[in-house]
Every structure is written in C-alpha cells, then in structure tokens.
mmCIF file of C-alpha atoms and ligand atoms in Angstrom:
data_model
loop_
_atom_site.group_PDB
_atom_site.id
_atom_site.type_symbol
_atom_site.label_atom_id
_atom_site.label_comp_id
_atom_site.label_asym_id
_atom_site.label_seq_id
_atom_site.Cartn_x
_atom_site.Cartn_y
_atom_site.Cartn_z
ATOM 1 C CA UNK M 23 -14.432 -24.835 -100.904
ATOM 2 C CA UNK M 24 -14.090 -27.320 -97.669
ATOM 3 C CA UNK M 25 -16.298 -30.315 -98.550
ATOM 4 C CA UNK M 26 -18.844 -30.945 -95.921
ATOM 5 C CA UNK M 27 -18.540 -34.192 -93.510
ATOM 6 C CA UNK M 28 -22.435 -35.323 -94.621
ATOM 7 C CA UNK M 29 -21.920 -33.966 -98.643
ATOM 8 C CA UNK M 30 -20.882 -37.692 -101.363
ATOM 9 C CA UNK M 31 -17.907 -37.130 -103.051
ATOM 10 C CA UNK M 32 -20.324 -38.240 -105.623
ATOM 11 C CA UNK M 33 -23.756 -39.088 -106.251
ATOM 12 C CA UNK M 34 -24.834 -41.529 -108.789
ATOM 13 C CA UNK M 35 -28.991 -43.215 -109.065
ATOM 14 C CA UNK M 36 -27.167 -46.978 -108.871
ATOM 15 C CA UNK M 37 -24.907 -49.053 -107.446
ATOM 16 C CA UNK M 38 -25.326 -51.498 -110.429
ATOM 17 C CA UNK M 39 -24.639 -47.545 -112.863
ATOM 18 C CA UNK M 40 -20.558 -48.064 -111.527
ATOM 19 C CA UNK M 41 -17.838 -47.931 -113.139
ATOM 20 C CA UNK M 42 -16.251 -50.640 -111.215
ATOM 21 C CA UNK M 43 -13.076 -52.055 -114.135
ATOM 22 C CA UNK M 44 -11.704 -48.323 -114.677
ATOM 23 C CA UNK M 45 -11.670 -47.596 -110.052
ATOM 24 C CA UNK M 46 -9.811 -50.857 -110.183
ATOM 25 C CA UNK M 47 -7.764 -49.353 -112.907
ATOM 26 C CA UNK M 48 -7.240 -46.232 -111.436
ATOM 27 C CA UNK M 49 -5.996 -47.906 -108.901
ATOM 28 C CA UNK M 50 -8.792 -49.447 -106.074
ATOM 29 C CA UNK M 51 -8.405 -52.541 -104.488
ATOM 30 C CA UNK M 52 -10.832 -52.588 -101.865
ATOM 31 C CA UNK M 53 -14.423 -51.807 -101.653
ATOM 32 C CA UNK M 54 -17.290 -51.196 -98.918
ATOM 33 C CA UNK M 55 -20.684 -51.597 -99.423
ATOM 34 C CA UNK M 56 -23.837 -50.718 -97.578
ATOM 35 C CA UNK M 57 -26.434 -53.232 -98.225
ATOM 36 C CA UNK M 58 -29.513 -52.650 -97.418
ATOM 37 C CA UNK M 59 -31.290 -50.410 -100.484
ATOM 38 C CA UNK M 60 -27.161 -49.744 -101.937
ATOM 39 C CA UNK M 61 -27.508 -53.220 -103.097
ATOM 40 C CA UNK M 62 -30.813 -54.764 -102.538
ATOM 41 C CA UNK M 63 -34.450 -53.894 -101.105
ATOM 42 C CA UNK M 64 -34.331 -52.988 -96.817
ATOM 43 C CA UNK M 65 -34.356 -56.625 -95.873
ATOM 44 C CA UNK M 66 -34.274 -58.496 -99.340
ATOM 45 C CA UNK M 67 -31.593 -61.342 -100.749
ATOM 46 C CA UNK M 68 -29.236 -61.252 -102.660
ATOM 47 C CA UNK M 69 -30.875 -61.549 -106.341
ATOM 48 C CA UNK M 70 -28.888 -62.474 -109.423
ATOM 49 C CA UNK M 71 -27.680 -58.640 -110.047
ATOM 50 C CA UNK M 72 -26.308 -58.645 -106.449
ATOM 51 C CA UNK M 73 -24.640 -62.196 -107.342
ATOM 52 C CA UNK M 74 -23.414 -61.236 -111.102
ATOM 53 C CA UNK M 75 -22.042 -57.740 -109.536
ATOM 54 C CA UNK M 76 -19.829 -59.454 -106.921
ATOM 55 C CA UNK M 77 -18.693 -62.401 -109.173
ATOM 56 C CA UNK M 78 -16.718 -59.733 -111.858
ATOM 57 C CA UNK M 79 -16.144 -57.890 -108.422
ATOM 58 C CA UNK M 80 -13.754 -60.531 -107.608
ATOM 59 C CA UNK M 81 -12.664 -61.647 -111.058
ATOM 60 C CA UNK M 82 -11.179 -57.567 -111.522
ATOM 61 C CA UNK M 83 -8.975 -58.771 -108.432
ATOM 62 C CA UNK M 84 -11.051 -56.597 -105.398
ATOM 63 C CA UNK M 85 -11.720 -57.090 -101.863
ATOM 64 C CA UNK M 86 -15.430 -56.949 -100.792
ATOM 65 C CA UNK M 87 -16.051 -56.189 -96.929
ATOM 66 C CA UNK M 88 -20.149 -55.033 -96.268
ATOM 67 C CA UNK M 89 -20.419 -52.472 -93.141
ATOM 68 C CA UNK M 90 -24.320 -52.539 -91.648
ATOM 69 C CA UNK M 91 -26.071 -51.083 -89.152
ATOM 70 C CA UNK M 92 -28.465 -54.217 -89.704
ATOM 71 C CA UNK M 93 -28.418 -57.178 -87.688
ATOM 72 C CA UNK M 94 -25.689 -60.208 -87.813
ATOM 73 C CA UNK M 95 -27.949 -62.984 -89.562
ATOM 74 C CA UNK M 96 -29.369 -60.553 -91.879
ATOM 75 C CA UNK M 97 -25.246 -59.300 -92.759
ATOM 76 C CA UNK M 98 -23.653 -62.859 -92.972
ATOM 77 C CA UNK M 99 -26.702 -64.498 -94.969
ATOM 78 C CA UNK M 100 -25.404 -61.819 -97.764
ATOM 79 C CA UNK M 101 -22.782 -61.581 -97.373
ATOM 80 C CA UNK M 102 -22.322 -65.763 -98.064
ATOM 81 C CA UNK M 103 -24.602 -65.333 -101.280
ATOM 82 C CA UNK M 104 -22.841 -63.017 -102.584
ATOM 83 C CA UNK M 105 -19.320 -64.579 -101.706
ATOM 84 C CA UNK M 106 -18.218 -61.734 -100.315
ATOM 85 C CA UNK M 107 -14.195 -61.234 -97.566
ATOM 86 C CA UNK M 108 -16.428 -60.234 -94.647
ATOM 87 C CA UNK M 109 -18.970 -58.209 -93.109
ATOM 88 C CA UNK M 110 -19.407 -56.354 -89.963
ATOM 89 C CA UNK M 111 -23.206 -55.444 -88.371
ATOM 90 C CA UNK M 112 -24.419 -53.455 -86.326
ATOM 91 C CA UNK M 113 -21.859 -50.601 -87.425
ATOM 92 C CA UNK M 114 -23.429 -47.743 -86.295
ATOM 93 C CA UNK M 115 -22.541 -45.425 -88.580
ATOM 94 C CA UNK M 116 -21.964 -42.796 -88.618
ATOM 95 C CA UNK M 117 -18.864 -44.025 -86.786
ATOM 96 C CA UNK M 118 -15.816 -44.516 -88.239
ATOM 97 C CA UNK M 119 -14.945 -47.803 -86.531
ATOM 98 C CA UNK M 120 -16.924 -50.360 -89.101
ATOM 99 C CA UNK M 121 -15.039 -48.610 -91.893
ATOM 100 C CA UNK M 122 -11.517 -48.804 -90.448
ATOM 101 C CA UNK M 123 -11.855 -51.943 -89.826
ATOM 102 C CA UNK M 124 -13.396 -53.725 -92.863
ATOM 103 C CA UNK M 125 -10.328 -51.630 -94.051
ATOM 104 C CA UNK M 126 -8.223 -53.561 -91.205
ATOM 105 C CA UNK M 127 -9.239 -57.031 -92.626
ATOM 106 C CA UNK M 128 -8.652 -56.366 -96.268
ATOM 107 C CA UNK M 129 -5.297 -55.568 -95.955
ATOM 108 C CA UNK M 130 -6.330 -51.929 -98.194
ATOM 109 C CA UNK M 131 -5.999 -48.085 -96.717
ATOM 110 C CA UNK M 132 -7.611 -45.053 -97.218
ATOM 111 C CA UNK M 133 -6.496 -44.169 -101.250
ATOM 112 C CA UNK M 134 -7.464 -47.316 -102.362
ATOM 113 C CA UNK M 135 -10.631 -48.133 -100.759
ATOM 114 C CA UNK M 136 -14.207 -46.728 -101.851
ATOM 115 C CA UNK M 137 -17.801 -46.519 -100.082
ATOM 116 C CA UNK M 138 -21.047 -47.399 -101.689
ATOM 117 C CA UNK M 139 -23.918 -46.635 -99.857
ATOM 118 C CA UNK M 140 -27.553 -44.897 -100.074
ATOM 119 C CA UNK M 141 -28.048 -42.899 -97.016
ATOM 120 C CA UNK M 142 -26.722 -39.538 -95.929
ATOM 121 C CA UNK M 143 -26.377 -39.720 -91.914
ATOM 122 C CA UNK M 144 -25.515 -42.619 -91.816
ATOM 123 C CA UNK M 145 -23.423 -44.350 -94.758
ATOM 124 C CA UNK M 146 -21.829 -40.956 -96.181
ATOM 125 C CA UNK M 147 -21.028 -38.644 -93.109
ATOM 126 C CA UNK M 148 -19.233 -41.854 -91.371
ATOM 127 C CA UNK M 149 -16.827 -42.729 -94.592
ATOM 128 C CA UNK M 150 -16.223 -39.362 -94.413
ATOM 129 C CA UNK M 151 -14.698 -39.566 -91.055
ATOM 130 C CA UNK M 152 -13.078 -42.274 -92.050
ATOM 131 C CA UNK M 153 -11.676 -41.074 -94.491
ATOM 132 C CA UNK M 154 -12.559 -42.982 -97.560
ATOM 133 C CA UNK M 155 -13.558 -41.983 -101.149
ATOM 134 C CA UNK M 156 -17.748 -42.085 -100.814
ATOM 135 C CA UNK M 157 -20.389 -43.210 -103.267
ATOM 136 C CA UNK M 158 -24.350 -42.397 -102.631
ATOM 137 C CA UNK M 159 -26.144 -44.008 -104.903
ATOM 138 C CA UNK M 160 -30.221 -43.284 -105.060
ATOM 139 C CA UNK M 161 -31.736 -46.373 -103.009
ATOM 140 C CA UNK M 162 -33.066 -49.352 -104.857
ATOM 141 C CA UNK M 163 -36.252 -49.104 -102.854
ATOM 142 C CA UNK M 164 -37.402 -46.185 -101.881
ATOM 143 C CA UNK M 165 -41.300 -45.989 -99.766
ATOM 144 C CA UNK M 166 -41.321 -49.567 -98.577
ATOM 145 C CA UNK M 167 -38.839 -48.669 -95.682
ATOM 146 C CA UNK M 168 -39.273 -48.276 -92.131
ATOM 147 C CA UNK M 169 -41.092 -44.489 -90.415
ATOM 148 C CA UNK M 170 -37.185 -43.313 -88.826
ATOM 149 C CA UNK M 171 -35.271 -44.114 -91.969
ATOM 150 C CA UNK M 172 -38.652 -42.349 -93.917
ATOM 151 C CA UNK M 173 -37.401 -38.850 -91.537
ATOM 152 C CA UNK M 174 -34.442 -39.041 -92.295
ATOM 153 C CA UNK M 175 -34.651 -38.888 -95.900
ATOM 154 C CA UNK M 176 -36.467 -35.631 -95.887
ATOM 155 C CA UNK M 177 -33.371 -34.467 -94.100
ATOM 156 C CA UNK M 178 -31.689 -35.864 -96.680
ATOM 157 C CA UNK M 179 -32.994 -34.111 -98.855
ATOM 158 C CA UNK M 180 -32.680 -30.812 -97.134
ATOM 159 C CA UNK M 181 -29.073 -31.818 -97.563
ATOM 160 C CA UNK M 182 -28.992 -32.896 -100.899
ATOM 161 C CA UNK M 183 -30.188 -29.506 -102.427
ATOM 162 C CA UNK M 184 -27.671 -27.598 -99.969
ATOM 163 C CA UNK M 185 -25.187 -30.608 -102.477
ATOM 164 C CA UNK M 186 -26.533 -29.504 -105.563
ATOM 165 C CA UNK M 187 -26.199 -25.692 -104.563
ATOM 166 C CA UNK M 188 -22.656 -25.997 -103.527
ATOM 167 C CA UNK M 189 -21.966 -28.278 -106.739
ATOM 168 C CA UNK M 190 -23.524 -25.418 -108.925
ATOM 169 C CA UNK M 191 -21.210 -23.375 -107.370
ATOM 170 C CA UNK M 192 -18.206 -25.614 -108.224
ATOM 171 C CA UNK M 193 -17.342 -27.341 -105.185
ATOM 172 C CA UNK M 194 -15.203 -30.091 -104.876
ATOM 173 C CA UNK M 195 -16.755 -33.217 -106.418
ATOM 174 C CA UNK M 196 -15.072 -36.675 -107.551
ATOM 175 C CA UNK M 197 -16.090 -38.009 -110.085
ATOM 176 C CA UNK M 198 -17.260 -41.762 -110.178
ATOM 177 C CA UNK M 199 -16.829 -43.073 -113.191
ATOM 178 C CA UNK M 200 -20.469 -44.759 -115.078
ATOM 179 C CA UNK M 201 -20.325 -47.641 -117.159
ATOM 180 C CA UNK M 202 -22.087 -46.595 -121.154
ATOM 181 C CA UNK M 203 -25.280 -47.217 -121.347
ATOM 182 C CA UNK M 204 -26.391 -50.675 -121.713
ATOM 183 C CA UNK M 205 -22.792 -52.444 -120.600
ATOM 184 C CA UNK M 206 -23.423 -55.954 -120.306
ATOM 185 C CA UNK M 207 -20.481 -57.210 -117.075
ATOM 186 C CA UNK M 208 -16.848 -58.533 -118.311
HETATM 187 MG MG1 LIG D 301 -28.817 -48.645 -96.740
#
C-alpha cells in the first residue's frame, strides 16, 4: 500500500520523547524542525527543555536547522537561543524548497535527514514532497492558536482518522524510536 502524501511516517506525542541517540546510530545526521507548537507554544521563546534538547543534539553530533512559515525575527531568535546551525523563515511549507535549502546548507541528504513537525498540511506534506522521512508530533499547545490554524486542525483530524485506518489495514509506517519512560538526556 503506497503512503499518501498527507500521511506522516510516524505520529508521536512529543518531540521530547523521540530517541535521537538511536536515530544517530541508525545513520541520521541532519534534523529539520518546525518551531511553533513542535518545540514550544506558538511564538513562545526557547525554554529550558528546548535548550537542553539542542545542546544534547549538538553533543551527539547532529546538524539541525529550523524551517518555519513564521517571520524572520521569531525564527532567528529561536535559532540563536538554542544554538541552531541555521534557519529558513517564511518557508512557504508545504513547498519542498525550505527542506531542500536546509539539507544543502547542512550538507546532508534525503537519506540521512529527518524532519519533525506538528501540522499535516504544511509540515508533513512538505517533507513528503521533499522526500524526507518525517515524524509528526502532537502540538505543544493546541487550543491557543489563530483561527486559520484551528480550521486546519479540523481537516487534520479527518486525515488522522484516515491515517489510523490505513495503519490498521497494515499500511507502511516507519516507527520512530522513543526514549524509555523517564529517561534523561545523555
Ligand atoms: Mg508548527
């Protein structure tokens, strides 16, 4: 069964649950992140949890970049605060352009780059179009969003329902490794 362009490779509850150490061992070297609601609430600055995650990813040896549809000051400040390699702002996701630019700048490719984001119609669709493995996460703060995002969430709920049926029917999913319950960053 072919995977539909709106279906994520996997869907997990939080970016902070993903076992990035395991993924590094599997050969991944580049990480592309959406920012708003993937790492912190919409327009919120980097918090300690985000800073800890990125210093850990840096320590593991990853390159990481942020590809966001938000404006430059927001994405630039977030990237600076967590020590990111770079960012693409007003990326126009689901266009694949920002993903391709990020991979070019990190010197990584479709095989060793992973994308993490919270929205199907921008993040996941764009990653699939760029041919990048992706993990969808539950939004950090769901109901404090602008109205157009809330409307998109309703459509996403329908797509996620279809995705659930697809998985039940044996559709292909690339399981993302998760940290063990309560495991610390090390
Ligand atoms: Mg987002």
